[in-house]
Coordinates of C-alpha atoms and ligand atoms in Angstrom, one line a residue:
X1 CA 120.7 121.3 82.5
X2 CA 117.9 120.8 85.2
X3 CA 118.4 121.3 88.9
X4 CA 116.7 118.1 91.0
X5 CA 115.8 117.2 94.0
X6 CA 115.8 113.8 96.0
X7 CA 113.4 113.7 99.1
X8 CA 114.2 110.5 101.1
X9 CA 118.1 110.2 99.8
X10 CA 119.4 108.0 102.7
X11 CA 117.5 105.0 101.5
X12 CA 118.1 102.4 98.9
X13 CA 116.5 104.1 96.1
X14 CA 117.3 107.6 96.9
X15 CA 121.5 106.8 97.1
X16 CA 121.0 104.7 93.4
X17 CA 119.3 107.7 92.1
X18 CA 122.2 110.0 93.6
X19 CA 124.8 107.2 91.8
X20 CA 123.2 107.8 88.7
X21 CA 122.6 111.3 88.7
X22 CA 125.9 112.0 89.8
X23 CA 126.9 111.0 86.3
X24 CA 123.9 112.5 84.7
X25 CA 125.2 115.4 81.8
X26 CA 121.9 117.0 82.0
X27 CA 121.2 116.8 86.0
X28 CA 122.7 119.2 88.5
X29 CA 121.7 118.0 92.2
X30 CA 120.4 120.8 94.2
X31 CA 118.6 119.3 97.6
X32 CA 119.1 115.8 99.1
X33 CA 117.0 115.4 102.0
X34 CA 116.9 113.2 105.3
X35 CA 115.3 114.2 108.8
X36 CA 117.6 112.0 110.6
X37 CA 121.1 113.0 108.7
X38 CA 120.4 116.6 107.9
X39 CA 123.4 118.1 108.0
X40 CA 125.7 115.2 107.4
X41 CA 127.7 115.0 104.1
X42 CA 126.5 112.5 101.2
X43 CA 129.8 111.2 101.1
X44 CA 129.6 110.2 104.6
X45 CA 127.3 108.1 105.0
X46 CA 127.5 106.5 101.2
X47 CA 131.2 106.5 100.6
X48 CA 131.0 105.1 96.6
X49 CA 129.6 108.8 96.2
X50 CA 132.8 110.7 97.5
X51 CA 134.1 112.6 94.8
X52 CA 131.0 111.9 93.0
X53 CA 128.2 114.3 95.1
X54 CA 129.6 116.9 97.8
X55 CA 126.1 118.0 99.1
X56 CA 125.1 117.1 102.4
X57 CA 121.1 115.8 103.4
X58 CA 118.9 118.6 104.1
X59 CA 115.5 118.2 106.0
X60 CA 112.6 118.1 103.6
X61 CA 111.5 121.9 103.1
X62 CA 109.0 122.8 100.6
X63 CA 111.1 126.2 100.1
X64 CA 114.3 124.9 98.6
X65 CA 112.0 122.2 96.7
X66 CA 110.2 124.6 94.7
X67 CA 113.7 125.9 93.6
X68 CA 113.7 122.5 91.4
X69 CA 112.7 121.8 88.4
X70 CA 112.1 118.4 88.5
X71 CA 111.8 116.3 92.0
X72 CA 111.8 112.6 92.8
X73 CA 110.0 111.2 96.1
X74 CA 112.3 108.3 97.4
X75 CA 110.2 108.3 100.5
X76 CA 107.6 105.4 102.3
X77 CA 104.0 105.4 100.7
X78 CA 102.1 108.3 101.8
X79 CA 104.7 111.0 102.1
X80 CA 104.7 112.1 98.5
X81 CA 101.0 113.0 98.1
X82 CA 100.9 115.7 101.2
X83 CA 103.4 117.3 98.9
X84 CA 103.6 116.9 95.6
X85 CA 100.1 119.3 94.8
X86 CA 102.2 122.1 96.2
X87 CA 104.9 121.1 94.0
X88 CA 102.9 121.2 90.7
X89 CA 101.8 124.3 91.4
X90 CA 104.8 125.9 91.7
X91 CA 105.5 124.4 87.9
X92 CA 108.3 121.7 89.3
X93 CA 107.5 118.3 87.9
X94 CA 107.4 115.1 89.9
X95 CA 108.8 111.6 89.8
X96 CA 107.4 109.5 92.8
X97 CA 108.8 106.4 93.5
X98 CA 106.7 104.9 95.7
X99 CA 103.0 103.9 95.3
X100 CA 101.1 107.2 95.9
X101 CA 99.6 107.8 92.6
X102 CA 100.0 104.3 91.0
X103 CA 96.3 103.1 91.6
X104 CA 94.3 105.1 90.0
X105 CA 91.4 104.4 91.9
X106 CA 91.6 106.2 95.6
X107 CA 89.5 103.2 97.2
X108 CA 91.7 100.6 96.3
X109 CA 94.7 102.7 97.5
X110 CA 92.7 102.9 101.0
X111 CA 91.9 99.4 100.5
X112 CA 95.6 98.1 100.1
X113 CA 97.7 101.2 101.7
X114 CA 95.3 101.5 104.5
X115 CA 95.1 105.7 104.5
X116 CA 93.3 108.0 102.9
X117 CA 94.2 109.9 99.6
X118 CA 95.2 112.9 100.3
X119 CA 95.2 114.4 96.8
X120 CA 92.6 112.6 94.6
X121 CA 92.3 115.1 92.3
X122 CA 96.1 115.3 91.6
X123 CA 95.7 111.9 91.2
X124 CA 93.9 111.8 88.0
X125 CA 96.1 113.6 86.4
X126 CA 99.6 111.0 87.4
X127 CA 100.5 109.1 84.7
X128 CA 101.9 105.3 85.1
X129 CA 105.6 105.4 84.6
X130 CA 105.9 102.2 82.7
X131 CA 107.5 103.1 79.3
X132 CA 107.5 100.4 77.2
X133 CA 103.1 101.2 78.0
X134 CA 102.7 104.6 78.6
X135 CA 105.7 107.1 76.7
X136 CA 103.9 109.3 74.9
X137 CA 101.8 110.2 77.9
X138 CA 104.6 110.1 80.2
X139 CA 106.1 113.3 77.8
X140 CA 103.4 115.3 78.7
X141 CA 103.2 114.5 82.2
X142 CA 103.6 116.9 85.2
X143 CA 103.1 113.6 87.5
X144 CA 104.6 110.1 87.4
X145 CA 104.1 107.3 89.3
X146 CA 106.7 105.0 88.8
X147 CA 106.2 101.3 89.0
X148 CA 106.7 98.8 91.4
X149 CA 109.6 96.8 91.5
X150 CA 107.6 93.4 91.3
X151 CA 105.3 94.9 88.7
X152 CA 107.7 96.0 86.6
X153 CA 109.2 93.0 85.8
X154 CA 105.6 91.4 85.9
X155 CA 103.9 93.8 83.4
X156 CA 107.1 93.5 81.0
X157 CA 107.1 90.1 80.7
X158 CA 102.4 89.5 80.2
X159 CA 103.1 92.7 77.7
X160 CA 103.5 91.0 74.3
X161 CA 101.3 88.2 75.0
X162 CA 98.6 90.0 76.5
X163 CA 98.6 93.4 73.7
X164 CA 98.6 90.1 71.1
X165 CA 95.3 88.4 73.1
X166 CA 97.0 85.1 72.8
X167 CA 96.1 83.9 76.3
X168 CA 93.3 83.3 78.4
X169 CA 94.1 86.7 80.6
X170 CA 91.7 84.0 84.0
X171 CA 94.5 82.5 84.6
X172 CA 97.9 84.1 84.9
X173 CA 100.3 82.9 87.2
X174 CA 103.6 85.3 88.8
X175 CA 105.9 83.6 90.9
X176 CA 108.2 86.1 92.0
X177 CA 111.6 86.4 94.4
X178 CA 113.0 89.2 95.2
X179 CA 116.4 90.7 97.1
X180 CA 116.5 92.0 100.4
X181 CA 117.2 95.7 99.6
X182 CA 113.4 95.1 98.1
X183 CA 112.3 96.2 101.8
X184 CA 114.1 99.2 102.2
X185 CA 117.3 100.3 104.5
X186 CA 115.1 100.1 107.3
X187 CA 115.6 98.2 110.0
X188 CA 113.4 95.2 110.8
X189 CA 114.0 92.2 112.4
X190 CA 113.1 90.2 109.0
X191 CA 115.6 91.6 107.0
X192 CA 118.4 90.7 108.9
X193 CA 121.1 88.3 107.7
X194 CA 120.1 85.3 110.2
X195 CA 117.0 86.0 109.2
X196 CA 117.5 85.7 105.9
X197 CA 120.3 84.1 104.7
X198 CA 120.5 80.1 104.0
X199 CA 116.7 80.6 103.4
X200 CA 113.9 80.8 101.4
X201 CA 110.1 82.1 101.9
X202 CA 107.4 83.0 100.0
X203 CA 105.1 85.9 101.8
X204 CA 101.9 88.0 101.0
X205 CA 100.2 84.6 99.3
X206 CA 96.5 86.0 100.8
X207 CA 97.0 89.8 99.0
X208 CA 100.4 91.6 98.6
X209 CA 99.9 95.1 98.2
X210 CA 101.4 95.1 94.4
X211 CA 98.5 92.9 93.4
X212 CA 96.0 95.8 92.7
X213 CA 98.9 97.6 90.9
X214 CA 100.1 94.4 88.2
X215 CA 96.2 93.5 87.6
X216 CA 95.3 97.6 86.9
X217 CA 97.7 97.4 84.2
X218 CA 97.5 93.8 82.9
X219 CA 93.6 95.2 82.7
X220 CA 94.9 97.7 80.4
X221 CA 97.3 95.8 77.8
X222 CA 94.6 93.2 77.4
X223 CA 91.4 95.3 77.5
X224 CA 90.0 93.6 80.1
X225 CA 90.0 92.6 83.8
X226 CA 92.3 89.6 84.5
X227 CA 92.8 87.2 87.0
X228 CA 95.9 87.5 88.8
X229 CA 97.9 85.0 91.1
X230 CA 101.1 86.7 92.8
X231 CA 103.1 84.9 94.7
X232 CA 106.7 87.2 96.2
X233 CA 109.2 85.4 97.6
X234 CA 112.2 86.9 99.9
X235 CA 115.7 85.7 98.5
X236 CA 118.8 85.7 100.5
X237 CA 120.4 88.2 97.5
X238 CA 120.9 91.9 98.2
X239 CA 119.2 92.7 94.6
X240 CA 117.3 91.3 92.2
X241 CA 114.0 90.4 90.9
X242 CA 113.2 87.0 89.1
X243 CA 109.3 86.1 87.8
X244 CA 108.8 83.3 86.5
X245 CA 105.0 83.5 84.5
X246 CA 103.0 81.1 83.6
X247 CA 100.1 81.6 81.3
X248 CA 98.0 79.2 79.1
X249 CA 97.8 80.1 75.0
X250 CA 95.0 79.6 73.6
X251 CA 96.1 78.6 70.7
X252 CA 99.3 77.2 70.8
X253 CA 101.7 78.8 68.1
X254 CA 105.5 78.7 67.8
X255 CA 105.9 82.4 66.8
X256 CA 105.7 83.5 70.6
X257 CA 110.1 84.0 70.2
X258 CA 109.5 86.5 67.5
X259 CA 106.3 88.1 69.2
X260 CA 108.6 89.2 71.5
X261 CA 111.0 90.1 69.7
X262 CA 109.0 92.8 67.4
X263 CA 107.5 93.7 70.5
X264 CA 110.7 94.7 72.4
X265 CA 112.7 95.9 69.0
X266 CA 112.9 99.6 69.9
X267 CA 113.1 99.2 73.6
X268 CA 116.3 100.5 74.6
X269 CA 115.7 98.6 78.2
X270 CA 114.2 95.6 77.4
X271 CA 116.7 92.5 75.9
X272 CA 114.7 89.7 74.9
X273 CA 117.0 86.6 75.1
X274 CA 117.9 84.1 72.6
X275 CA 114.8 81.1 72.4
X276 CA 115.8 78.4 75.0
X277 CA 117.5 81.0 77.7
X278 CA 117.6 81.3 81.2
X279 CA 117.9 85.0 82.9
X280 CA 120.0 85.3 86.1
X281 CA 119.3 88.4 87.9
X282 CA 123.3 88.9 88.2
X283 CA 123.4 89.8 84.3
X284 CA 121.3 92.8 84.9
X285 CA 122.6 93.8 88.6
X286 CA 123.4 97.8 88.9
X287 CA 122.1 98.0 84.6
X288 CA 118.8 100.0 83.8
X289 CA 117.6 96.7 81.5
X290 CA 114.7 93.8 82.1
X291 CA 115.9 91.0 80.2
X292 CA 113.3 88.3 79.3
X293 CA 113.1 85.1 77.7
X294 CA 110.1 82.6 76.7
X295 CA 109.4 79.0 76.6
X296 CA 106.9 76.8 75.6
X297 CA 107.8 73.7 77.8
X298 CA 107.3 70.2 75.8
X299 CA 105.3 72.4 72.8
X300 CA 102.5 72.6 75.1
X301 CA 99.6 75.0 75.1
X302 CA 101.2 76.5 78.5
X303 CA 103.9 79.3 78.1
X304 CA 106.5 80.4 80.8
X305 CA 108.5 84.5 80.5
X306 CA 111.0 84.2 82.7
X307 CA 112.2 88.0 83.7
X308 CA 114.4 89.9 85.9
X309 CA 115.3 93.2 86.9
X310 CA 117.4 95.0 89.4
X311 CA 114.9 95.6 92.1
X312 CA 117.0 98.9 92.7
X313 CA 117.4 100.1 89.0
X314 CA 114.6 99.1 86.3
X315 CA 112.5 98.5 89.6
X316 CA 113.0 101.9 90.7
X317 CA 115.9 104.3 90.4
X318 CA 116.9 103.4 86.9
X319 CA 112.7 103.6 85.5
X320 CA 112.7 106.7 87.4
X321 CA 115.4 108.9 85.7
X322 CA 114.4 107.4 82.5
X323 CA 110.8 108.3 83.5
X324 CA 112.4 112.0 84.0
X325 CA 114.3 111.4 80.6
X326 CA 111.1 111.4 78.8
X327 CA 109.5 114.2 80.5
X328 CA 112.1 116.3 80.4
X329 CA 112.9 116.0 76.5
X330 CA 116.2 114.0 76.9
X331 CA 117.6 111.0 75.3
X332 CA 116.0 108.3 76.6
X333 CA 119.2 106.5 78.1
X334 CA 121.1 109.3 79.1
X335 CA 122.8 108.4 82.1
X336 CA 121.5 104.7 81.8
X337 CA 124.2 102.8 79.8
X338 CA 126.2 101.5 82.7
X339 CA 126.9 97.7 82.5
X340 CA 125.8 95.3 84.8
X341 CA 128.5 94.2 87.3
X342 CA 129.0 90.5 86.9
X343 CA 130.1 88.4 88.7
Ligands
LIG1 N1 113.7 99.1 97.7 C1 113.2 98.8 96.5 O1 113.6 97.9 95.8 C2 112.0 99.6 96.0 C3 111.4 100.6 96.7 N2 110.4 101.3 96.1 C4 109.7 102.4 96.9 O2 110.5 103.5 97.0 C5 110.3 104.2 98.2 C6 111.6 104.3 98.9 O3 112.1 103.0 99.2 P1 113.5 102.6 99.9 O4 114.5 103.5 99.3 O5 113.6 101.2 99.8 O6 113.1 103.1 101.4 P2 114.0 103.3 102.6 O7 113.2 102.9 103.8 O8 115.3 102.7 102.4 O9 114.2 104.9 102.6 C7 113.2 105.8 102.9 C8 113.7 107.3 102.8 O10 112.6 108.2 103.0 C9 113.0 109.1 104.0 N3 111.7 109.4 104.8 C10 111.0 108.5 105.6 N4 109.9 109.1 106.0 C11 109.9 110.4 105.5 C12 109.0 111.5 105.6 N5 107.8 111.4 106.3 N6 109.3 112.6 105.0 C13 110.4 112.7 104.2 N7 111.3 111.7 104.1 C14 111.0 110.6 104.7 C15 114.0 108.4 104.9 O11 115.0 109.3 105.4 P3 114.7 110.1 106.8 O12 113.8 109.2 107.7 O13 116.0 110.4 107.4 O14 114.0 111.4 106.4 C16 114.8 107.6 103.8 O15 115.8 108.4 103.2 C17 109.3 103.4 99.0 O16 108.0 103.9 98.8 C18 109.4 102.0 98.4 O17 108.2 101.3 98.5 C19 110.0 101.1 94.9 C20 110.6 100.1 94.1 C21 111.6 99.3 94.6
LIG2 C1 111.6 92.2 99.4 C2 110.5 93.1 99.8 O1 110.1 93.3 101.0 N1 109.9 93.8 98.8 C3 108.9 94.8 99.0 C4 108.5 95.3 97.7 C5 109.4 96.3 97.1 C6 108.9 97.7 97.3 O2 109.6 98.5 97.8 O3 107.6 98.0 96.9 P1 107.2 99.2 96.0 O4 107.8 99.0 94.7 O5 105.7 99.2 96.0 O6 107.6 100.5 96.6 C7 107.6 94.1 99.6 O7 107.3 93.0 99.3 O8 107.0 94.9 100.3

C-alpha cells in the first residue's frame, strides 16, 4: 500500500484520478489539495465520490506532501516544477500531469509555455510517460511527465508505422477534435454551452502548444525529425478525443492490419480494431484504453489510423495511475479495468 497525494483535485483530472484511486487496492489517499475549497469535504463538491473518499481539500503544503510516497500534479503548467525538486528530494516520486517536464528541451518549453524553466536540471532526468514507448524507463523513474491528451492518441496511432519506417515521416497529417472538459473546469467564456454546443471549430491551426510535444516523440519512434500538421478541433462532447491521421506509405503493402496488430499484442490499453472499423469515442468514455483502427482508402499508397481516447482517462488520469503502476511495481492495470459507459 502507498499513501498519494493529488495537488489540484477540484479539477477535471484531479476528481478522475480520485474516482480511480478510490478503487485502487494498492492506493491509500492521504492529501487532496485546493486553495479555493480547502476545507471543504470531497464529497461535497463531487458527489459520485460520497462513500467512495471522505477526505476534505487541503491547501497545497510541501509539509504534508513529503509524507507521500508517490504524488500526482493535477495542476495548470507551471505549478509542478516550483515543486516537484523538493519533492524528489525528500525520496517521494512524482507523476505530473501537465506539461512541465514533457519537452525535454527548456527553450522550446519557453518558446511554447511562454515562462521560464524553473528546474532544468530536474528536467533531464523526467521521463515521457507514454508506455507503449517508454516502460522500462518509466520503472526506474523518480519523474514522469505524462502525456498530453492530443498526443497520446496521436503518438499511439504514428507508433507502428513510424517504428516500421513505412512512411515518408515530411508529411504526416493529425486532424484532431476533442471534448470540452479538454480545457479544464475553469471558467471561460469559450467553454460555455452556447458557446459550444450546435457547433464546430477547429483552433490553434498557426502553432498549438502540443505541437512541440507529438513531433519530439514522433522524432523518437522514427529516428528522425518529422514534419508535423496538427490541426485540434473543439467538439460539443464533454469527453473524448478522435484523430484521424493521414500519412503516405511509401510502399504501399496490405500487411499494415497485422503491423498493428503485433505491434499492440501485449498492450493491455491499446485495442486495435477489426480491418474496416470505425472508433467512436463513446466505446472508450470513462475506460483506461486507445482503440485504433487502419485503412488504406481505395488500396492507395495513402493510409488513415483513426484513434480515440478519453481525453480525461488514457489522456490523462487513467495514463497517469498506470504511469504510477509501473513505477511503483504494480500490475500494470490495477485499478484500470473499468468498462466504458456506453451509451
Ligand atoms: N482536461 C484534460 O483533458 C487534460 C488536462 N491535462 C492537464 O492536466 C492539468 C490539470 O488539468 P485540468 O484538471 O483540466 O485543470 P483544471 O483547471 O480543471 O484544474 C486545475 C486544478 O489545479 C489547482 N490549481 C490551480 N493553480 C494552482 C496552483 N498555483 N497551485 C496549486 N494548485 C493549483 C486548481 O485548484 P485551486 O485553484 O482551488 O487550487 C484545480 O484543482 C493541466 O496542466 C492540463 O493541461 C492533461 C491532459 C488532459
Ligand atoms: C479542448 C481543449 O481546450 N483542449 C486543450 C488541450 C488539453 C490539455 O489539457 O492539454 P494538456 O494535455 O497539455 O495538459 C487545449 O487545446 O488547450
Amino acid at each position: 500500500m502507498i499513501k498519494v497525494g493529488i495537488v489540484g483535485g477540484t479539477g477535471y483530472t484531479g476528481v478522475e484520478l480520485l474516482r480511480i484511486l478510490a478503487k485502487h487496492p494498492q492506493v491509500s489517499l492521504q492529501v487532496i489539495t485546493s486553495r479555493s475549497e480547502a476545507g471543504m469535504p470531497v464529497a461535497d463538491m463531487y458527489p459520485n465520490l460520497r462513500g467512495h473518499v471522505d477526505l476534505a481539500f487541503s491547501n497545497p503544503d510541501v509539509a504534508s506532501l513529503t509524507q507521500c510516497d508517490l504524488v500526482f500534479f493535477a495542476t495548470p503548467n507551471g505549478v509542478a516544477m516550483q515543486q516537484v525538486p523538493e519533492l524528489l528530494d525528500a525520496g517521494v516520486k512524482v507523476v505530473d500531469l501537465a506539461a512541465d517536464f514533457r519537452l525535454q528541451d527548456p527553450a522550446q518549453w519557453q518558446q511554447w509555455y511562454g515562462m521560464e524553466h524553473a528546474c532544468e536540471a530536474v528536467l533531464a532526468e523526467a521521463v515521457y510517460g507514454l508506455p507503449e514507448m517508454n516502460r522500462e524507463a518509466i520503472a526506474k523513474a523518480r519523474l514522469v511527465a505524462n502525456p498530453g491528451c492530443y498526443p497520446t492518441a496521436v503518438q499511439l496511432g504514428f507508433l507502428p508505422l513510424l517504428e516500421a519506417g513505412l512512411v515518408d515521416n515530411r508529411y504526416l497529417v493529425a486532424d484532431c477534435k476533442s471534448g470540452v472538459s479538454g480545457a479544464g473546469r475553469g471558467a471561460k467564456v469559450a467553454s460555455l454551452l452556447c458557446e459550444t454546443s450546435e457547433s464546430f471549430r477547429a483552433y490553434g491551426v498557426p502553432g498549438h502548444r502540443h505541437l512541440p510535444e507529438i513531433r519530439q516523440g514522433l522524432a523518437k519512434m522514427s529516428g528522425r525529425p518529422v514534419g508535423l500538421t496538427f490541426v485540434p478541433h473543439l467538439v460539443p462532447m464533454i469527453r473524448g478525443i478522435h484523430a484521424t491521421l493521414y500519412a503516405r506509405l511509401k510502399d504501399p503493402t496490405d500487411q499494415l492490419q497485422s503491423l498493428f496488430e503485433q505491434r499492440y499484442a501485449n498492450e493491455p490499453f491499446v485495442d486495435v480494431l477489426p480491418a474496416g472499423s470505425h472508433p467512436e469515442t463513446r466505446s472508450v468514455r470513462g475506460a483506461n484504453v486507445c482503440r485504433i483502427a487502419v485503412h488504406r482508402p481505395q488500396n492507395d499508397d495513402t493510409v488513415v489510423v483513426l484513434s480515440v481516447i478519453d481525453n480525461l482517462v488514457k489522456g490523462a488520469a487513467g495514463q497517469a495511475v498506470q504511469n504510477m503502476n509501473i513505477m511503483c511495481g504494480f500490475a500494470e492495470n490495477l485499478g484500470l479495468d473499468s468498462v466504458a459507459l456506453m451509451p
